[in-house]
Coordinates of C-alpha atoms in Angstrom, one line a residue:
M1 CA -23.8 -23.0 17.6
S2 CA -23.0 -22.7 13.8
K3 CA -20.5 -24.4 11.6
V4 CA -18.3 -21.6 10.0
L5 CA -15.8 -22.1 7.2
V6 CA -13.1 -19.4 6.7
I7 CA -11.2 -19.3 3.3
G8 CA -7.8 -17.8 3.6
G9 CA -5.3 -18.0 6.5
G10 CA -3.9 -14.4 6.3
A11 CA -4.6 -11.5 8.8
A12 CA -8.3 -11.2 8.0
G13 CA -8.9 -14.9 7.9
M14 CA -7.1 -15.7 11.2
F15 CA -8.9 -12.8 12.8
S16 CA -12.4 -13.6 11.7
A17 CA -11.8 -17.2 12.7
I18 CA -10.9 -16.2 16.2
F19 CA -13.9 -14.0 16.7
A20 CA -16.4 -16.6 15.1
A21 CA -14.9 -19.1 17.5
R22 CA -15.1 -16.8 20.5
N23 CA -18.8 -16.9 19.8
G24 CA -19.0 -20.6 20.4
N25 CA -19.1 -21.6 16.7
E26 CA -17.3 -24.6 15.1
V27 CA -14.7 -23.0 13.0
H28 CA -12.7 -24.4 10.1
L29 CA -9.8 -22.4 8.5
F30 CA -8.7 -23.4 5.0
E31 CA -5.3 -22.2 3.7
K32 CA -3.7 -23.4 0.4
N33 CA -0.2 -22.6 1.7
E34 CA 1.8 -24.8 3.9
K35 CA 1.5 -22.2 6.9
L36 CA -0.7 -19.3 7.9
G37 CA 0.2 -15.7 7.7
K38 CA 2.7 -15.7 4.9
K39 CA 1.9 -12.2 3.7
L40 CA 1.6 -11.0 7.3
F41 CA 5.2 -12.2 7.8
I42 CA 6.7 -9.7 5.4
T43 CA 4.5 -6.7 6.2
G44 CA 6.2 -3.7 7.7
K45 CA 9.6 -5.0 6.2
G46 CA 9.3 -8.0 8.5
R47 CA 8.3 -6.0 11.6
C48 CA 4.5 -6.0 11.1
N49 CA 3.0 -2.6 11.2
I50 CA 0.0 -3.8 13.2
T51 CA -2.1 -0.7 13.0
N52 CA -1.9 3.1 13.2
A53 CA -2.5 5.0 16.4
G54 CA -3.7 8.2 14.9
D55 CA -7.3 9.6 15.6
M56 CA -10.3 8.4 13.7
E57 CA -10.1 11.3 11.2
S58 CA -6.6 10.3 10.2
L59 CA -7.6 6.8 9.8
F60 CA -10.5 7.8 7.4
Q61 CA -8.2 10.3 5.5
A62 CA -5.7 7.4 4.8
V63 CA -8.4 5.3 3.2
V64 CA -8.2 5.7 -0.6
S65 CA -11.2 3.6 -1.8
N66 CA -14.6 3.6 -0.3
Q67 CA -14.1 5.4 3.0
K68 CA -17.8 5.6 4.0
F69 CA -18.2 1.8 3.8
L70 CA -15.8 1.5 6.6
Y71 CA -17.5 3.8 9.2
S72 CA -19.3 0.8 10.8
S73 CA -16.2 -1.4 11.1
F74 CA -13.7 1.3 12.0
Y75 CA -15.9 2.5 14.8
G76 CA -17.2 -1.1 15.7
Y77 CA -13.4 -2.1 16.1
T78 CA -11.1 0.6 16.5
N79 CA -7.3 0.8 16.4
E80 CA -7.4 1.0 20.1
D81 CA -9.3 -2.2 20.1
V82 CA -6.6 -3.9 17.9
V83 CA -3.8 -2.8 20.2
S84 CA -5.8 -4.1 23.3
F85 CA -6.4 -7.4 21.5
F86 CA -2.8 -8.0 20.7
E87 CA -1.6 -6.9 24.2
E88 CA -4.2 -9.4 25.8
I89 CA -2.8 -12.3 23.7
G90 CA 0.8 -11.5 24.7
V91 CA 2.1 -9.1 22.0
K92 CA 3.5 -5.8 23.6
T93 CA 3.5 -2.9 21.2
K94 CA 5.2 0.4 20.7
I95 CA 4.4 3.5 18.6
E96 CA 6.8 5.0 16.1
R97 CA 7.1 7.8 13.6
G98 CA 3.7 8.5 11.9
N99 CA 1.7 6.8 14.6
R100 CA 2.7 3.4 13.3
V101 CA 2.2 0.6 15.7
F102 CA 4.6 -2.4 15.9
P103 CA 5.3 -5.3 18.2
L104 CA 7.8 -4.3 20.8
S105 CA 10.0 -7.2 19.6
D106 CA 10.1 -5.8 16.0
H107 CA 9.3 -9.4 14.8
S108 CA 6.2 -10.1 12.7
S109 CA 6.6 -13.9 13.7
D110 CA 5.5 -12.9 17.2
V111 CA 2.3 -11.5 15.9
I112 CA 1.6 -14.6 13.8
N113 CA 2.5 -17.0 16.5
A114 CA 0.2 -15.2 19.1
L115 CA -2.7 -15.6 16.6
L116 CA -1.8 -19.2 16.1
L117 CA -1.8 -19.9 19.8
E118 CA -5.3 -18.1 20.0
L119 CA -6.5 -20.3 17.0
K120 CA -5.4 -23.3 18.9
K121 CA -6.9 -22.2 22.4
L122 CA -10.1 -21.7 20.6
K123 CA -10.0 -25.2 18.9
V124 CA -10.3 -23.7 15.3
K125 CA -9.5 -26.6 12.9
V126 CA -6.9 -25.5 10.7
H127 CA -6.6 -27.2 7.2
L128 CA -3.2 -26.4 5.6
N129 CA -2.2 -27.2 2.1
T130 CA -5.9 -27.2 1.2
K131 CA -7.2 -25.2 -1.8
V132 CA -10.9 -24.1 -2.0
K133 CA -12.0 -24.1 -5.6
F134 CA -15.6 -23.1 -5.5
I135 CA -18.4 -21.7 -3.3
E136 CA -21.9 -23.1 -3.8
E137 CA -25.2 -21.5 -2.9
E138 CA -28.8 -22.7 -3.0
G139 CA -31.7 -20.4 -3.1
K140 CA -29.5 -17.3 -2.6
E141 CA -28.0 -18.9 0.6
F142 CA -24.5 -20.2 1.1
K143 CA -24.5 -24.0 1.1
R144 CA -20.9 -25.6 0.7
I145 CA -17.4 -25.2 -0.5
V146 CA -15.7 -27.4 -3.0
L147 CA -12.1 -28.3 -2.5
S148 CA -9.6 -28.7 -5.4
N149 CA -9.8 -32.6 -4.8
G150 CA -13.4 -32.5 -5.3
E151 CA -14.3 -32.9 -1.7
K152 CA -17.5 -30.9 -0.7
I153 CA -17.9 -29.5 2.7
E154 CA -21.4 -28.0 3.9
A155 CA -21.7 -25.5 6.6
D156 CA -23.9 -22.7 8.0
H157 CA -21.7 -19.8 7.1
C158 CA -18.7 -19.0 5.0
I159 CA -16.1 -16.1 5.2
V160 CA -14.0 -15.3 2.3
A161 CA -10.6 -13.8 3.3
T162 CA -8.5 -14.7 0.3
G163 CA -6.8 -11.4 -0.1
G164 CA -6.0 -9.6 -3.4
C165 CA -3.4 -10.1 -6.1
S166 CA -0.4 -8.4 -4.5
Y167 CA 2.8 -10.5 -3.6
P168 CA 1.4 -13.6 -5.4
L169 CA 4.2 -15.6 -4.0
T170 CA 2.5 -15.5 -0.7
G171 CA -0.6 -17.0 -2.1
S172 CA -2.6 -13.9 -3.1
T173 CA -3.7 -14.8 -6.5
G174 CA -7.2 -13.3 -6.7
D175 CA -9.0 -16.7 -5.9
G176 CA -11.6 -14.9 -4.0
Y177 CA -12.6 -12.7 -7.0
N178 CA -13.6 -15.8 -9.1
M179 CA -15.5 -17.2 -6.1
A180 CA -17.3 -13.9 -5.7
K181 CA -18.1 -13.8 -9.3
S182 CA -19.4 -17.3 -9.4
V183 CA -22.3 -16.5 -7.0
G184 CA -23.0 -13.3 -8.8
H185 CA -21.0 -10.7 -7.1
T186 CA -19.5 -7.7 -9.0
V187 CA -15.7 -7.4 -8.9
T188 CA -14.4 -4.1 -9.9
E189 CA -11.2 -3.9 -12.0
V190 CA -8.2 -4.7 -9.9
Y191 CA -4.8 -2.7 -10.0
P192 CA -1.5 -2.9 -8.2
A193 CA -1.4 -0.1 -5.6
L194 CA 1.3 1.2 -3.2
V195 CA 3.7 0.1 -6.0
P196 CA 6.8 1.6 -7.6
L197 CA 6.4 3.6 -10.8
E198 CA 8.2 3.1 -14.2
V199 CA 9.4 6.2 -16.1
K200 CA 10.6 6.7 -19.7
E201 CA 13.9 8.5 -19.2
D202 CA 16.9 6.1 -19.5
Y203 CA 19.1 8.2 -17.4
V204 CA 17.3 7.1 -14.2
R205 CA 19.5 3.9 -14.2
E206 CA 22.4 6.1 -13.5
L207 CA 20.5 7.3 -10.4
Q208 CA 19.7 3.7 -9.0
G209 CA 19.9 3.5 -5.3
L210 CA 19.7 7.4 -4.8
S211 CA 17.4 8.3 -2.1
L212 CA 16.1 11.9 -1.8
R213 CA 14.7 13.2 1.4
N214 CA 12.6 16.3 1.9
V215 CA 11.6 16.8 -1.7
G216 CA 8.2 17.8 -3.2
V217 CA 6.5 15.7 -5.8
A218 CA 3.7 16.8 -8.1
I219 CA 2.1 14.4 -10.7
Y220 CA 0.2 15.9 -13.8
D221 CA -2.3 14.1 -16.0
E222 CA -1.8 16.5 -18.9
K223 CA -2.6 19.9 -17.3
K224 CA -4.5 18.6 -14.3
E225 CA -2.5 18.0 -11.0
V226 CA -3.6 14.7 -9.5
Y227 CA -1.1 14.4 -6.7
N228 CA 1.2 16.7 -4.6
N229 CA 3.1 15.9 -1.5
F230 CA 6.3 16.1 0.3
G231 CA 8.7 13.4 1.7
E232 CA 11.2 10.8 0.6
M233 CA 11.7 9.0 -2.7
L234 CA 14.1 6.5 -4.1
F235 CA 15.6 6.0 -7.8
T236 CA 15.6 2.5 -9.1
H237 CA 16.8 1.0 -12.5
Y238 CA 13.3 1.2 -13.9
G239 CA 12.0 4.5 -12.3
V240 CA 11.0 5.7 -8.9
S241 CA 10.0 4.2 -5.5
G242 CA 10.1 5.1 -1.8
P243 CA 7.3 6.3 0.5
L244 CA 6.3 9.3 -1.5
I245 CA 5.9 7.5 -4.7
L246 CA 4.1 4.4 -3.2
T247 CA 1.5 6.8 -1.8
A248 CA 1.2 8.7 -5.1
S249 CA 0.7 5.3 -7.0
S250 CA -2.6 4.7 -5.0
Y251 CA -4.0 7.9 -6.4
I252 CA -3.0 7.5 -10.0
T253 CA -2.9 3.8 -10.9
K254 CA -6.4 3.7 -12.3
K255 CA -5.7 6.8 -14.4
L256 CA -2.4 5.4 -15.8
I257 CA -3.9 2.9 -18.3
N258 CA -2.7 3.5 -21.9
K259 CA -1.4 7.0 -20.9
E260 CA 1.6 8.8 -19.6
M261 CA 1.8 11.4 -16.7
K262 CA 4.3 13.8 -15.7
L263 CA 6.2 13.6 -12.4
I264 CA 7.7 16.9 -11.3
I265 CA 10.3 16.8 -8.4
D266 CA 11.1 19.9 -6.5
L267 CA 14.6 19.3 -5.2
K268 CA 14.5 22.4 -3.0
P269 CA 11.0 22.7 -1.9
A270 CA 11.8 24.9 1.2
L271 CA 12.9 27.7 -1.1
S272 CA 10.9 29.7 -3.6
E273 CA 12.2 30.0 -7.1
E274 CA 13.4 33.6 -6.2
Q275 CA 15.1 32.4 -3.0
L276 CA 16.7 29.7 -4.8
D277 CA 18.0 32.0 -7.5
Q278 CA 19.6 34.1 -4.7
R279 CA 21.1 30.9 -3.2
V280 CA 22.6 29.9 -6.5
L281 CA 23.9 33.5 -7.2
K282 CA 25.8 33.4 -3.9
D283 CA 27.2 30.0 -4.8
F284 CA 28.3 31.3 -8.1
E285 CA 29.9 34.3 -6.6
V286 CA 31.9 32.3 -4.1
N287 CA 32.9 29.9 -6.9
K288 CA 33.0 32.4 -9.9
N289 CA 36.4 31.2 -11.2
K290 CA 35.5 27.4 -10.8
Q291 CA 34.0 25.2 -13.6
F292 CA 30.3 24.7 -13.5
R293 CA 30.6 21.0 -12.4
N294 CA 32.7 21.9 -9.3
A295 CA 30.5 24.8 -8.3
I296 CA 27.3 23.0 -7.5
T297 CA 28.7 20.2 -5.3
K298 CA 26.9 21.5 -2.2
L299 CA 23.5 21.7 -4.0
F300 CA 23.0 18.0 -4.8
P301 CA 24.0 14.5 -4.1
T302 CA 27.1 13.4 -6.0
K303 CA 25.1 10.9 -8.1
L304 CA 22.7 13.5 -9.3
I305 CA 25.2 16.1 -10.5
P306 CA 26.0 14.6 -13.9
I307 CA 22.4 14.3 -14.7
I308 CA 21.6 17.8 -13.5
I309 CA 24.5 19.2 -15.7
M310 CA 23.3 17.2 -18.7
L311 CA 19.6 18.4 -18.3
S312 CA 20.7 22.0 -17.6
G313 CA 22.3 22.3 -21.1
I314 CA 25.3 24.3 -19.4
D315 CA 28.8 23.0 -20.4
A316 CA 30.3 21.2 -17.3
E317 CA 33.6 22.8 -18.1
K318 CA 32.3 26.4 -18.4
K319 CA 33.6 28.9 -15.9
V320 CA 30.8 30.0 -13.4
N321 CA 31.5 33.7 -14.3
E322 CA 30.7 33.0 -17.9
I323 CA 27.2 31.6 -17.3
S324 CA 24.5 33.9 -18.6
K325 CA 21.5 35.0 -16.5
E326 CA 19.2 33.0 -18.8
E327 CA 21.3 29.8 -18.3
R328 CA 21.2 30.4 -14.5
L329 CA 17.5 30.9 -14.4
G330 CA 17.0 27.9 -16.5
F331 CA 19.2 25.9 -14.0
V332 CA 17.0 27.2 -11.1
R333 CA 13.9 26.1 -12.9
L334 CA 15.3 22.6 -13.4
I335 CA 16.0 22.3 -9.7
K336 CA 12.4 23.2 -9.0
H337 CA 10.9 21.3 -11.8
F338 CA 13.0 18.1 -12.3
T339 CA 10.6 16.2 -14.7
L340 CA 10.1 12.5 -15.5
T341 CA 7.6 10.8 -17.6
I342 CA 5.6 8.1 -15.8
T343 CA 4.7 5.3 -18.2
G344 CA 3.1 2.8 -15.7
T345 CA 3.4 0.8 -12.5
R346 CA 5.4 -2.2 -11.6
S347 CA 3.4 -5.4 -11.3
F348 CA 1.4 -7.0 -8.5
R349 CA 4.5 -8.9 -7.6
E350 CA 6.0 -5.6 -6.3
A351 CA 2.7 -4.2 -5.1
I352 CA 1.9 -3.9 -1.4
I353 CA -1.9 -4.0 -1.9
T354 CA -4.5 -4.5 -4.5
Q355 CA -6.9 -1.7 -5.6
G356 CA -10.3 -2.9 -6.5
G357 CA -12.1 -6.1 -5.6
V358 CA -15.5 -7.3 -4.5
K359 CA -17.9 -4.3 -4.9
T360 CA -18.7 -2.8 -1.4
K361 CA -22.3 -1.8 -2.3
E362 CA -23.2 -5.5 -2.5
I363 CA -22.0 -6.0 1.1
N364 CA -23.6 -5.1 4.5
P365 CA -21.0 -2.7 6.0
A366 CA -22.1 -3.7 9.6
T367 CA -21.5 -7.5 9.2
M368 CA -19.7 -8.0 5.9
E369 CA -22.4 -10.3 4.9
S370 CA -23.3 -10.4 1.2
K371 CA -26.5 -8.7 0.3
M372 CA -26.9 -11.2 -2.5
I373 CA -26.1 -14.5 -0.8
S374 CA -27.1 -14.9 2.9
R375 CA -24.4 -16.5 5.3
L376 CA -21.6 -15.5 3.0
Y377 CA -19.2 -12.8 4.0
F378 CA -16.2 -11.0 2.4
V379 CA -13.4 -9.5 4.6
G380 CA -10.1 -7.8 4.0
E381 CA -8.2 -7.1 0.8
V382 CA -10.6 -9.1 -1.3
L383 CA -12.9 -6.2 -1.0
D384 CA -12.7 -2.9 -3.0
L385 CA -11.0 -1.3 -0.1
D386 CA -7.4 0.1 0.1
A387 CA -5.5 2.7 2.2
L388 CA -2.0 4.3 2.4
T389 CA 1.0 2.8 4.1
G390 CA 1.4 3.2 7.8
G391 CA -0.8 0.4 9.3
F392 CA -4.0 1.4 7.7
N393 CA -4.5 -1.7 5.5
L394 CA -4.1 -4.0 8.3
Q395 CA -6.6 -2.0 10.4
I396 CA -9.1 -2.6 7.4
A397 CA -8.4 -6.3 7.7
W398 CA -8.8 -6.6 11.5
S399 CA -12.0 -4.3 11.6
T400 CA -13.9 -6.0 8.7
A401 CA -12.8 -9.4 10.0
Y402 CA -14.1 -8.7 13.5
M403 CA -17.3 -7.5 12.1
A404 CA -17.9 -10.7 10.1
G405 CA -16.6 -13.1 12.9
S406 CA -18.4 -11.6 15.7
S407 CA -21.8 -11.4 13.9
I408 CA -22.0 -15.2 13.5
W409 CA -23.7 -17.2 16.1

């Protein structure tokens, strides 16, 4: 039996503590907040998207950073294993759109409470309101932790599960990065990911709250396309958000430093430019004696019409039968290429996850043990691992935590 210290009481911390305890170890879990699972409580809009029920290929496709590192952990502890675990400890689950797995109750508190009961059952000693300040090693082997009050606690193993920098109000303030650096680990640059984007154009404020479904989005870094997808987005007072945009952010956030990118929205992706022109021609024919602003009401949501008219350069009062072919074709191009200028992302306070972290090449993917300091492990978001929305990031947390906790005897 070993004495194991787990730093961080989020998803990965609780999970690794449970599996280390199931191996018969004496486990201590340290959390600087007043309770465990604060970030887990707000995941999935408070419903807790536990994992994704897709096949293994779809799981790997959803991982943005360091896919290959996760082979051992994703196969070693699968999404099916996660569902079985929660069912066993009393959390009934269901599968929704996009293979997202949620608790049947739709309450993240049920997930947290089940984990707390399991920790209690396994006699894991939980230390709340207890901040770990340092990790200390001797001879390239983990030795002890030092608390913020100066107390030193020695143990056989230590698992760092401190999370990243996203949602800092939940306690994710990058503490683990400093711990890793202090013992010689490399921490890659960290960025907010799955995060809303800011744009230059002032008129987006007038579109605040407008949600667009079934639109196409392409993002260009100068002339190079860096992202292209289809789905739902939302306008905000500062720019754009919604599922399509959050996903896009994970692919462009590292490239956005000190530069701008073009966001091109296809408002009618189901139609080619030629087909759309025919549709517009028909609408114009039916409404030929109406003013332009009154002839396009079926094409767009009401909130978008004044902006479209402004950008088209066509006088809103102009009779449809007076609109030239050149003006009409320009109008069609605008619908297919509604363009905004991305200037940056929102901060970590609005990011779902962190991109970057402890360098995976310095970690054993089969056990999550440091290759530099023996008996020291890193799991979850503190590592340079991130994925898209849909339960994939929690799968990373569960899988890596299992690999660490179950490997300690």
